[in-house]
Coordinates of C-alpha atoms and ligand atoms in Angstrom, one line a residue:
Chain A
X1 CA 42.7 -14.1 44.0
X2 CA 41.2 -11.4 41.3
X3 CA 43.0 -13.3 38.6
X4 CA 41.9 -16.5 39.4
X5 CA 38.2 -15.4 39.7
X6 CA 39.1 -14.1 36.2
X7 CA 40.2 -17.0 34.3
X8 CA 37.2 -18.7 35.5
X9 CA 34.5 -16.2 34.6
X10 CA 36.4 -16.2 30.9
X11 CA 36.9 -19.9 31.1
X12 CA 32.4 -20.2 31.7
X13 CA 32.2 -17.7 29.1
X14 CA 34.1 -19.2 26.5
X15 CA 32.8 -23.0 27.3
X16 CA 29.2 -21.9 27.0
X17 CA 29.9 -19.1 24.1
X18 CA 28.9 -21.9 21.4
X19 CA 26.4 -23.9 23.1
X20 CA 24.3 -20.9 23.9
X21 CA 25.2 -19.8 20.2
X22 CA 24.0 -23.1 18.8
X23 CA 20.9 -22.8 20.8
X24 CA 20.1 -19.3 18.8
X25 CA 20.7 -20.8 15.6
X26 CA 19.1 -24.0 16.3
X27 CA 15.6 -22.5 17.6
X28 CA 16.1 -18.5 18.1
X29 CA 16.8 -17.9 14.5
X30 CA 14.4 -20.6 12.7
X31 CA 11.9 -19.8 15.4
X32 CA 12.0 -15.8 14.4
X33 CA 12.5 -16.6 10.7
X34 CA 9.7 -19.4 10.4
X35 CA 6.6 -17.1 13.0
X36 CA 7.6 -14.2 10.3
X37 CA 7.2 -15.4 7.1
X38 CA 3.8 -17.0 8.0
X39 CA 2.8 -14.2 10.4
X40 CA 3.7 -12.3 7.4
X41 CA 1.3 -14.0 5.1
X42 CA -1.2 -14.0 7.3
X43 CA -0.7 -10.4 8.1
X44 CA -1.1 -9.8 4.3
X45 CA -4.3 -11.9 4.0
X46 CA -5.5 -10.2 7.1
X47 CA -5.1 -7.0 5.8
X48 CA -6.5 -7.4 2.9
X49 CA -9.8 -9.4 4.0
X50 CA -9.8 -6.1 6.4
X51 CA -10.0 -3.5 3.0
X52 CA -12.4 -6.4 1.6
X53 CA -16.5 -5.2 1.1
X54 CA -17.3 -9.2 2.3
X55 CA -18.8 -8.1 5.9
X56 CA -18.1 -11.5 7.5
X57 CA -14.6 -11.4 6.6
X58 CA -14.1 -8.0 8.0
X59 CA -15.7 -9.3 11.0
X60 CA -13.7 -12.5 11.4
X61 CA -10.6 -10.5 10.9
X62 CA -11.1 -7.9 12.9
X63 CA -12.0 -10.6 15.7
X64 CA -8.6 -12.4 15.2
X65 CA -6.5 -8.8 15.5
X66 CA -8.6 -8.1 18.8
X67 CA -7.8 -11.0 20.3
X68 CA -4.7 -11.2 19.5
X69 CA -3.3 -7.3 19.7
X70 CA -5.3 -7.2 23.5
X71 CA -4.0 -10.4 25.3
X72 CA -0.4 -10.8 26.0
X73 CA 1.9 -13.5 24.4
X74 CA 2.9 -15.3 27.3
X75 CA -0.8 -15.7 28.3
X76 CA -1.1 -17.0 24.8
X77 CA 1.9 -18.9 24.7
X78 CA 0.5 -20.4 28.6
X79 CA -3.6 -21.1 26.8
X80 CA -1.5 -22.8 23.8
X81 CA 0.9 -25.3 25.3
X82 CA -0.7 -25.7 28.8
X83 CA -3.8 -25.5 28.4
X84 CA -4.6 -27.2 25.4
X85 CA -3.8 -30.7 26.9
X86 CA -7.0 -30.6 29.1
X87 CA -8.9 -30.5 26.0
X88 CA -6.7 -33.2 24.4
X89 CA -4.3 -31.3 21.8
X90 CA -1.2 -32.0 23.2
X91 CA 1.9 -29.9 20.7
X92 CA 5.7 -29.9 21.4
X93 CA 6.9 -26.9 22.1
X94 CA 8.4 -25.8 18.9
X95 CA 5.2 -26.3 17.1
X96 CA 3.4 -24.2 20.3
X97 CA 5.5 -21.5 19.6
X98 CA 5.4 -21.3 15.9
X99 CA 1.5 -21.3 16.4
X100 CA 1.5 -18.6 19.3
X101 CA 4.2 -16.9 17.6
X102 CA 2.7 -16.7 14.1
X103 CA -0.6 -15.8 15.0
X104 CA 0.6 -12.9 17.6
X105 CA 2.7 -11.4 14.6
X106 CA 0.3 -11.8 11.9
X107 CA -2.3 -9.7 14.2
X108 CA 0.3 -6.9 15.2
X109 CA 1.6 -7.0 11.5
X110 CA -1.7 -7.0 9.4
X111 CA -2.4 -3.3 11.2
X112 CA 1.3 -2.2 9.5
X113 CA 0.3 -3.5 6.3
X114 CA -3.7 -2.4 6.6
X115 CA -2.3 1.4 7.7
X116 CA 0.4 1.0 5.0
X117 CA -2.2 0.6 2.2
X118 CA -4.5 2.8 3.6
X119 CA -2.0 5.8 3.8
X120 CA -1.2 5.3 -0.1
X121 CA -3.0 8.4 -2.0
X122 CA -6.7 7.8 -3.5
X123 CA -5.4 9.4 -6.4
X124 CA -3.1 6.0 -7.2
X125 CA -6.7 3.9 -7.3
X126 CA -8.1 6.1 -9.0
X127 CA -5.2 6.0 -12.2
X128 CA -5.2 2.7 -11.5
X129 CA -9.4 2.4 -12.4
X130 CA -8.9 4.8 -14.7
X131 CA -6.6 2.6 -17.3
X132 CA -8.9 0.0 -16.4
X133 CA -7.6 -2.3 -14.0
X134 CA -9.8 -4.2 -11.3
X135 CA -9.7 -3.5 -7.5
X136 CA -7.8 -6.8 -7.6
X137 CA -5.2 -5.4 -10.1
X138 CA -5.0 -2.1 -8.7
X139 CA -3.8 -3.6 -5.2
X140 CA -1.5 -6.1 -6.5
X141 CA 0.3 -3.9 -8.9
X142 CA -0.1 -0.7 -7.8
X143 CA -1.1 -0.3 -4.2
X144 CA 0.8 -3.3 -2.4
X145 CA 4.2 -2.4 -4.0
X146 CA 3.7 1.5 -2.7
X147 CA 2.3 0.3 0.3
X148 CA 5.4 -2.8 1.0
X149 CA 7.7 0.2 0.8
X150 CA 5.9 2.4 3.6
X151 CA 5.2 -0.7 6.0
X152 CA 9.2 -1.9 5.5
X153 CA 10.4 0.4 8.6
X154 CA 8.0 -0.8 11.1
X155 CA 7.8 -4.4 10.0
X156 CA 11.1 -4.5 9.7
X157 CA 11.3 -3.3 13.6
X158 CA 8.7 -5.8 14.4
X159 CA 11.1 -8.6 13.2
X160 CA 13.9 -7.4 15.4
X161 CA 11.4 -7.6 18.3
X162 CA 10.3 -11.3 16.9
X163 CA 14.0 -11.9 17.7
X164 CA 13.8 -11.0 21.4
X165 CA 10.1 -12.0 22.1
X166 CA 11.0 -15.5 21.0
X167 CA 13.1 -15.6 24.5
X168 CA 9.5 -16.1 26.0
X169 CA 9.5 -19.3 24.4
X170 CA 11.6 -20.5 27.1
X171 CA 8.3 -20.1 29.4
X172 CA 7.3 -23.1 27.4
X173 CA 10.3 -25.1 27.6
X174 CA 11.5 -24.3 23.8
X175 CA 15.4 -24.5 24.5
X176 CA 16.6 -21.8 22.9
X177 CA 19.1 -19.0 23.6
X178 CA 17.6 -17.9 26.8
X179 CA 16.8 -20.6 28.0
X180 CA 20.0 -22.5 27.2
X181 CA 21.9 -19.5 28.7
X182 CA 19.2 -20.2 31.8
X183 CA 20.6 -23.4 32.5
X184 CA 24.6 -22.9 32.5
X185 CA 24.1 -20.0 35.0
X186 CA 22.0 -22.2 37.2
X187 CA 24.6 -24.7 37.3
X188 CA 27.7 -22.6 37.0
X189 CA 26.3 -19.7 39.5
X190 CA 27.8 -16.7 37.2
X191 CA 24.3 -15.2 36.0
X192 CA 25.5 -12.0 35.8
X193 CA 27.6 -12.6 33.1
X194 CA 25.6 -15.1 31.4
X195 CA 23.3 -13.0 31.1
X196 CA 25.6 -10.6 29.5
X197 CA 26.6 -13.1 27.4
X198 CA 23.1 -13.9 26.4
X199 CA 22.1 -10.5 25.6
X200 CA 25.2 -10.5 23.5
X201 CA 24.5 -12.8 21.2
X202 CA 20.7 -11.7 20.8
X203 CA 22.7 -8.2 19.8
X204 CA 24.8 -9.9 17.4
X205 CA 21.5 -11.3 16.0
X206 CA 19.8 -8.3 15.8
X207 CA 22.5 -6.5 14.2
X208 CA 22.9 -8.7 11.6
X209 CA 18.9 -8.4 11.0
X210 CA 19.1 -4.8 10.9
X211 CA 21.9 -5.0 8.3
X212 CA 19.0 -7.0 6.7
X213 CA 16.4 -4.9 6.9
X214 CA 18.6 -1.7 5.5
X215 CA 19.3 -3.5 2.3
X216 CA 15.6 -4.5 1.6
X217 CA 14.6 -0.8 2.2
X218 CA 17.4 0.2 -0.2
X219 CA 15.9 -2.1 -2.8
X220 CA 12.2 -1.3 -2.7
X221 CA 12.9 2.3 -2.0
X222 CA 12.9 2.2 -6.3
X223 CA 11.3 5.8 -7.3
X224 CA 11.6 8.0 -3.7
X225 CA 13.4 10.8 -3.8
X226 CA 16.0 10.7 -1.1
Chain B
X1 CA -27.5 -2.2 -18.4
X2 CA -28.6 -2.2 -21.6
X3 CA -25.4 -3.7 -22.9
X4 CA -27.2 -4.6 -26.7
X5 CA -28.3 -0.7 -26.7
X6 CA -26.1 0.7 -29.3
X7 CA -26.0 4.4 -29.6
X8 CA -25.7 5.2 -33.0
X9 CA -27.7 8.8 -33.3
X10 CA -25.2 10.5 -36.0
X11 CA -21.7 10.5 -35.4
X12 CA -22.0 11.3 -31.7
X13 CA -19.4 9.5 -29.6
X14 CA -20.6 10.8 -26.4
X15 CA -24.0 11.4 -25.2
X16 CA -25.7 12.8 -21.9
X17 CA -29.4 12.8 -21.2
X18 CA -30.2 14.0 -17.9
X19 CA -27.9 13.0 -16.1
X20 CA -27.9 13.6 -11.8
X21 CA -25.4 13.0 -9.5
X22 CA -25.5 14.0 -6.0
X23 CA -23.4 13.4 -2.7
X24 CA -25.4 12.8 0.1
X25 CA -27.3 16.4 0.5
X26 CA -25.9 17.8 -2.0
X27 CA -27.1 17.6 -5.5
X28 CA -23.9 18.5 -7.8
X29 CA -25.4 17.5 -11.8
X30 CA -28.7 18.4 -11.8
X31 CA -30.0 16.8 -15.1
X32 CA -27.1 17.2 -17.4
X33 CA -27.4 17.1 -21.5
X34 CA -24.4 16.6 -23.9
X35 CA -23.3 15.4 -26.5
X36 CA -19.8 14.7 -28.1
X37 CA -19.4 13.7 -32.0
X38 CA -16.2 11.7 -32.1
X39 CA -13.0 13.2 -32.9
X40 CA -14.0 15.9 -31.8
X41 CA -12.9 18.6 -28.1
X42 CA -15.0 19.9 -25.7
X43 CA -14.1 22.4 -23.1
X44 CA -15.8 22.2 -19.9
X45 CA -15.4 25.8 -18.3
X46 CA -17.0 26.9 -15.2
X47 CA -16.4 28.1 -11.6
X48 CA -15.2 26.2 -8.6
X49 CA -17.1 23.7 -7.1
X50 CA -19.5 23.9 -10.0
X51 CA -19.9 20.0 -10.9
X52 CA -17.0 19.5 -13.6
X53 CA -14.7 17.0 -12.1
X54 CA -17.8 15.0 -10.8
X55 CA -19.3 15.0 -14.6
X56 CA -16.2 13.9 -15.7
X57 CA -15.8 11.8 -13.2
X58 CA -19.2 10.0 -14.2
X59 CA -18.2 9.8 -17.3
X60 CA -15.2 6.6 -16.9
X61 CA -17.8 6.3 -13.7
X62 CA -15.0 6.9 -10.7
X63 CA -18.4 8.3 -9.7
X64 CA -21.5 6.3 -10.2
X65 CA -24.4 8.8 -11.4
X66 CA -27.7 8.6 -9.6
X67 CA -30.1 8.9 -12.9
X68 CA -29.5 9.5 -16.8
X69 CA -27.8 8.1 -19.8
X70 CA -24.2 7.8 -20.7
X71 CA -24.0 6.8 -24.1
X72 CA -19.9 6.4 -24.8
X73 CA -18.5 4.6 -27.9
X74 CA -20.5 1.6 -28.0
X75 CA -21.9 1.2 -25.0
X76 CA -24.7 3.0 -23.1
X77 CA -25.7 2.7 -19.7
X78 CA -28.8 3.3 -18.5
X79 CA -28.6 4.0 -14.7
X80 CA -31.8 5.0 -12.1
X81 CA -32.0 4.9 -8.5
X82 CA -32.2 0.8 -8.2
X83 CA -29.2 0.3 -10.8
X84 CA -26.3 -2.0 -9.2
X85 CA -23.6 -2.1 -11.0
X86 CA -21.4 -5.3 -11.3
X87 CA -17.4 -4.3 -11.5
X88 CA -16.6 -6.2 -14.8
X89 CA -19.5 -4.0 -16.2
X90 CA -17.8 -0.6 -15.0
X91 CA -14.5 -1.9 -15.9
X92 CA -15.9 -2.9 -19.5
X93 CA -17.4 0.5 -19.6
X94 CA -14.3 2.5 -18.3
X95 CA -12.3 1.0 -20.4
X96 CA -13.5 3.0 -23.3
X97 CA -12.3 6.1 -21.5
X98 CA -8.5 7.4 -20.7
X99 CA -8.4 10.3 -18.1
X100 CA -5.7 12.7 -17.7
X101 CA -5.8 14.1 -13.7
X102 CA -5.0 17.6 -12.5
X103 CA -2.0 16.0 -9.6
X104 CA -1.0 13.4 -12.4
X105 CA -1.3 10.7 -10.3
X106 CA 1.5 8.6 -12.1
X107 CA 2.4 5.5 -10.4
X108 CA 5.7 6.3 -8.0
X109 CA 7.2 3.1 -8.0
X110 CA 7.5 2.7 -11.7
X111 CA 9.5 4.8 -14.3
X112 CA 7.9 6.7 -16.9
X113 CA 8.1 3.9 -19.1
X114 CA 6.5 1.4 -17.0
X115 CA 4.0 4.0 -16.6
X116 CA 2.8 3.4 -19.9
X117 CA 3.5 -0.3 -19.8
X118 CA 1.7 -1.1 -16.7
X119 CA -2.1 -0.8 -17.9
X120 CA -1.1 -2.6 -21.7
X121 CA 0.1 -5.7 -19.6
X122 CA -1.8 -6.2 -16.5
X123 CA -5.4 -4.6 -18.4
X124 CA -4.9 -5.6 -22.1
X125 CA -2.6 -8.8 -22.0
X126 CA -0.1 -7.1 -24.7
X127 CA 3.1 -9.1 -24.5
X128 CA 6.1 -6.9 -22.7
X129 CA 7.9 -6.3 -26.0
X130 CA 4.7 -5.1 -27.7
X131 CA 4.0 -2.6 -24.4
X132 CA 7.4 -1.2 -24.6
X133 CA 7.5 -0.6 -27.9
X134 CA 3.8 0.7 -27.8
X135 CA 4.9 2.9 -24.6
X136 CA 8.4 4.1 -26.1
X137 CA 6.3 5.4 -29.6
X138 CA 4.0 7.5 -27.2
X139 CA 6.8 8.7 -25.0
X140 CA 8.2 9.6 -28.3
X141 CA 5.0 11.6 -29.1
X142 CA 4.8 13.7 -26.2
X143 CA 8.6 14.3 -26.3
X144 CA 9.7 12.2 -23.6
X145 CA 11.9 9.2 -25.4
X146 CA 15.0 10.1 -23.6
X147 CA 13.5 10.6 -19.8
X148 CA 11.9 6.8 -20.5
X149 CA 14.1 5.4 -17.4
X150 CA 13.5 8.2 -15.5
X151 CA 11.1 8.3 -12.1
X152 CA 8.1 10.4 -11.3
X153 CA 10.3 11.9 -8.6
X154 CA 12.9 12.5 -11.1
X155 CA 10.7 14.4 -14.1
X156 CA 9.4 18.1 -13.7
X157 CA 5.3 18.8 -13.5
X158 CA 5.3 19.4 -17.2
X159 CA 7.1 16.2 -17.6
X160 CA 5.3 14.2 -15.4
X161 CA 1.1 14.9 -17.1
X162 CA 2.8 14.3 -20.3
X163 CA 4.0 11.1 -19.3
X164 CA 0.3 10.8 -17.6
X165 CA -1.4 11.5 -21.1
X166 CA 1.0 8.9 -22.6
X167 CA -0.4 6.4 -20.3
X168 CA -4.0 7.0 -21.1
X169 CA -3.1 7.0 -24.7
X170 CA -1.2 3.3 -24.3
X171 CA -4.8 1.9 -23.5
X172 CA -6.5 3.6 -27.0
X173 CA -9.2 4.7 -25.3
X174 CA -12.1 6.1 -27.7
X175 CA -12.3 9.0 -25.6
X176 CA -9.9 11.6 -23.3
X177 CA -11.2 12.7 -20.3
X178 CA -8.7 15.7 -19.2
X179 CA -9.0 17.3 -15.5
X180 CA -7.6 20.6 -15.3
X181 CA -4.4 18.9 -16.6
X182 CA -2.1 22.2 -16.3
X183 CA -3.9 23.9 -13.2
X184 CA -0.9 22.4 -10.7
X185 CA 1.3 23.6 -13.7
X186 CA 4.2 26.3 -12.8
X187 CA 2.9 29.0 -15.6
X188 CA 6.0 28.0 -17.7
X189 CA 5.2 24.4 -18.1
X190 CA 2.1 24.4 -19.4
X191 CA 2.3 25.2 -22.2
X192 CA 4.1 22.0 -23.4
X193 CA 1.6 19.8 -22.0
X194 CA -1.3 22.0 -24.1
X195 CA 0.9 21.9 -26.8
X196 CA 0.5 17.8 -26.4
X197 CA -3.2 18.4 -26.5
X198 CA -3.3 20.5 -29.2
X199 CA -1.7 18.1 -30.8
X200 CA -3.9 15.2 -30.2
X201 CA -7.2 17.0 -30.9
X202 CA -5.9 17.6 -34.6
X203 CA -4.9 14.4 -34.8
X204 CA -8.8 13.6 -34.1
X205 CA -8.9 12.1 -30.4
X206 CA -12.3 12.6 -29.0
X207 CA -11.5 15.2 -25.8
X208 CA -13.1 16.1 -23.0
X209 CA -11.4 19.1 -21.5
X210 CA -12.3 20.6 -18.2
X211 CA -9.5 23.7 -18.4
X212 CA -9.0 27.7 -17.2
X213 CA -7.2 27.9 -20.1
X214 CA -9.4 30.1 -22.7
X215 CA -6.8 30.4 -25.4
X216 CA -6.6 26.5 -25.5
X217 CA -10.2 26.4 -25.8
X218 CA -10.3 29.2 -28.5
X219 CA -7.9 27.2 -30.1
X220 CA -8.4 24.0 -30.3
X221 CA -12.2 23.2 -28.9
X222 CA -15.1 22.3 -30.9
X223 CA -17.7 22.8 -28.4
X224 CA -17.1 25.3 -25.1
X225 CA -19.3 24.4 -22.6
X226 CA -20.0 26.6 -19.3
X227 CA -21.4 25.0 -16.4
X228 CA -22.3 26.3 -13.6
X229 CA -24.7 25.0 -10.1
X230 CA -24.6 21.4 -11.6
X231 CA -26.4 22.5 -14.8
X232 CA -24.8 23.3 -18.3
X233 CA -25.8 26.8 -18.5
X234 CA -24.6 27.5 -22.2
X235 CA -22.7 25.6 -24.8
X236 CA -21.4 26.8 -28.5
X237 CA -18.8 27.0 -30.5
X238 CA -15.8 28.8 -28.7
X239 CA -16.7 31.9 -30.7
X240 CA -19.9 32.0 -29.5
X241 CA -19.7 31.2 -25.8
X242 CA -16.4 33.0 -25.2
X243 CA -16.2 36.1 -27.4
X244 CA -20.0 36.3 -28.5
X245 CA -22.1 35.1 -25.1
X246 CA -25.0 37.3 -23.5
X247 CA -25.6 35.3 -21.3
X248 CA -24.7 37.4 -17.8
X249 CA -23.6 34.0 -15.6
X250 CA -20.8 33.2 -18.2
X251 CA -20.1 37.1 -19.4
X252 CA -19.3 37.3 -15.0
X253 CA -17.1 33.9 -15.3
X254 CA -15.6 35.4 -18.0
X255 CA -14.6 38.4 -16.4
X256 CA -12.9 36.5 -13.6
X257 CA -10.8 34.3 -15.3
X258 CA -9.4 37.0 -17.6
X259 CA -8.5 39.1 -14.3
X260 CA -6.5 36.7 -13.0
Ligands
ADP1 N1 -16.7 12.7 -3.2 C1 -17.4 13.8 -2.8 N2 -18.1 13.8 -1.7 C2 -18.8 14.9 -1.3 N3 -18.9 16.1 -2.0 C3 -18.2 16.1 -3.1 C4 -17.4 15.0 -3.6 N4 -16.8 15.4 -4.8 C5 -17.2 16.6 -5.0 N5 -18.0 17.1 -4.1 C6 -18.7 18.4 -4.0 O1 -19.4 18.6 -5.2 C7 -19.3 19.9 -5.7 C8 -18.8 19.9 -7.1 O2 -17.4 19.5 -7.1 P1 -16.6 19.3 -8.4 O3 -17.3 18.4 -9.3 O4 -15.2 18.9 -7.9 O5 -16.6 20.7 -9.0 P2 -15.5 21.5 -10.0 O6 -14.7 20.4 -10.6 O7 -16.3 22.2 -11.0 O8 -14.8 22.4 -9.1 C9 -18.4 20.6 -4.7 O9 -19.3 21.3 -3.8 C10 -17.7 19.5 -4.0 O10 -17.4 19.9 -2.7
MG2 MG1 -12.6 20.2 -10.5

């Protein structure tokens, strides 16, 4: 009785290992890796139009993080893809949650990268003025690679969070890991281990980012002492 | 600013004329007068809190100076209450100037050789191979050539403001501007970083030393000058303002600096 209950729990599990698998790769990953590297520029624009002395820009910016930082995503990712439609912009979901995503990252990372700048000694403009550089040069060669280094650790936990946060994706019918995982224990009626299995694979993903993440901290942690 | 305004009144690289600067309530230069013929060291000496980082300061304009003149090199700039500065004119005037700063302030994320690349590249356009060679003469100079890879983190206090005057060299500046340069010194390191100095004064670098070191300024100044409450009280020849002064504010200074 206990064994055959067994053999079929392992027999779900190892049937819906690779679909659910496929699902992460196919949307989880390029969902996480896509919403950070443009919430990342973004963030950086952000940021800087933040530090800039161009008052509307400061305004506009600061408008965007507001809005963003102090309404959650799913609300967001519920305006985006359901609510648009009654105003006539009708997106597929991916697209929907690349928007949402991207915009919701580039808020909560632009105050990383805006702290990270601000924390980096006066002293390091001022040498930087001082051999005659522009506020322009001075960021880009010698703030922004001192600040990249101090904002690594927590963006670097933010993209791990990306990872899980893009489960709420599945709220908009984006079918990846979660929501693949979703659907087999709906139709097999073991969601206890699904889920298990689910949250399995998003470790596996996020341990492999982490590895990730070590190695860039390693290589622009050039002239710290350790 | 009178950018056509040349300032060619003898041989004088530097000149002040009343010259103010204050930060919000506070008035710090109250009407400042100097004046620097080139290749030549002043000392700045003077008590805490007296105005001698902020005149310095105005001088590559880190600080922009309510009212006066700054006549420096070829350039003079003429500054009152309604003067607004554009950044390519600071920059242009700045440029002129190296400073040398009490914490060193070297850039972390670059090695002592890219230290003194960094500003011949991004500022002056020099090719890489001109910078490093450029960079590698003047690390050479101050006795650094073999801690070139080395970074910040990695060099000693003494090690590091040489590697700071270096860089401020690499972008030949017509003038030095030095901030208590050896004042976050352990006492055994500085004096290889005044023996740099020393060094580049006779070589004829136009200096402007603010220091607590009165054998350096015996030494190697041309002009001591003692400030004190934003105004330049007295100013001679190091003779006359450190062994020969009668004036009671710097005789008390004086005393002070020798007790400690
Ligand atoms: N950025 C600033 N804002 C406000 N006050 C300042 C600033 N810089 C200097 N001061 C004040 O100006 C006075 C002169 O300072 P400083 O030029 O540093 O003197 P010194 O270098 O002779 O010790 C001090 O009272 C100091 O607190
Ligand atoms: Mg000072």
């Amino acid at each position: 009785m206990f064994g055959e209950r067994t053999d079929r729990i392992i027999g779900i599990l190892s049937d819906s290992f690779f679909p659910i698998l496929k699902a992460g790769l196919q949307f989880t990953i390029p969902l996480t890796l896509i919403t950070f590297a443009l919430g990342l520029i973004l963030a950086f624009f952000t940021a800087v139009a933040r530090l800039s002395a161009f008052k509307p820009l400061v305004l506009l910016t600061r408008f965007y993080v507001w809005i963003f930082r102090g309404t959650p995503l799913l609300v967001q990712l519920f305006i985006i893809f359901y609510g648009l439609p009654s105003v006539g912009i009708t997106l597929n979901p991916f697209p929907a949650a690349v928007i949402v995503f991207t915009l919701n990252k580039g808020a909560y990372s632009s105050e990383i990268i805006r702290a990270a700048i601000l924390s980096i000694p006066k002293g390091q403009w001022e040498a930087a003025y001082s051999i005659g550089m522009t506020k322009a040069q001075a960021l880009r060669r010698v703030i922004l690679p001192q600040a990249i280094r101090v904002s690594l650790p927590p963006l670097g936990n933010s993209f791990i969070s990306l990872v899980k946060d893009t489960s709420l994706a599945a709220t908009i019918t984006v079918t990846e890991l979660f929501q693949k995982g979703q659907q087999i224990a709906a139709v097999t009626y073991e969601p206890l281990w699904l889920y298990i299995e689910v949250a399995f694979i998003y470790l596996i993903f996020s341990t492999i980012l982490s590895y990730l993440q070590d190695k860039l901290e390693i290589r622009y942690g050039r002239g710290i002492a350790k | 600013m009178d950018a056509g305004l040349l300032n060619k009144r003898g041989s004088s690289m530097i000149n002040i004329q009343n010259l103010y600067k204050r930060f919000d309530k506070l008035e710090v230069l109250k009407g400042i007068d100097l004046s620097i013929e080139k290749g030549k060291t002043a000392v700045i000496i003077g008590p805490s809190g007296s105005g001698k980082t902020t005149l310095l300061r105005c001088l590559n304009l880190l600080e922009i100076p309510d009212q006066g003149t700054i006549a420096l090199g070829k350039q003079t700039l003429k500054i009152t209450e309604s003067t607004k500065l554009k950044q390519a004119e600071i920059v242009a005037f700045r440029k002129q100037t190296g400073m040398v700063f009490q914490g060193y302030n070297l850039f972390p994320h670059l090695t002592a050789l890219e230290n003194v690349m960094e500003g011949q590249i991004t500022v002056l356009r020099r090719s890489k191979e001109a910078a490093r060679e450029k960079a590698m003469s003047l690390l050479e100079k101050v006795g650094l050539k073999d801690r070139a890879e080395m970074y910040p983190f990695q060099l000693s206090g003494g090690q590091q403001q040489r590697v700071g005057i270096a860089r401020a060299m690499a972008m030949d500046p017509e003038v030095l501007l030095f901030d208590e340069p050896t004042s976050a010194l352990d006492p055994e390191l500085v004096g290889e970083v005044l023996k740099v100095m020393k060094d580049l004064s006779r070589e004829g670098m136009t200096m402007v030393v603010v220091t607590h070191e009165m054998k350096f300024a015996s030494e190697a100044a041309d002009q001591v000058i003692f400030m004190d409450g934003g105004v330049v009280v007295e100013k001679g020849t190091p003779n006359e303002v450190i062994n020969e002064t009668k004036n009671p504010r710097t005789l008390q200074f004086l005393n002070k600096v020798a007790e400690r």
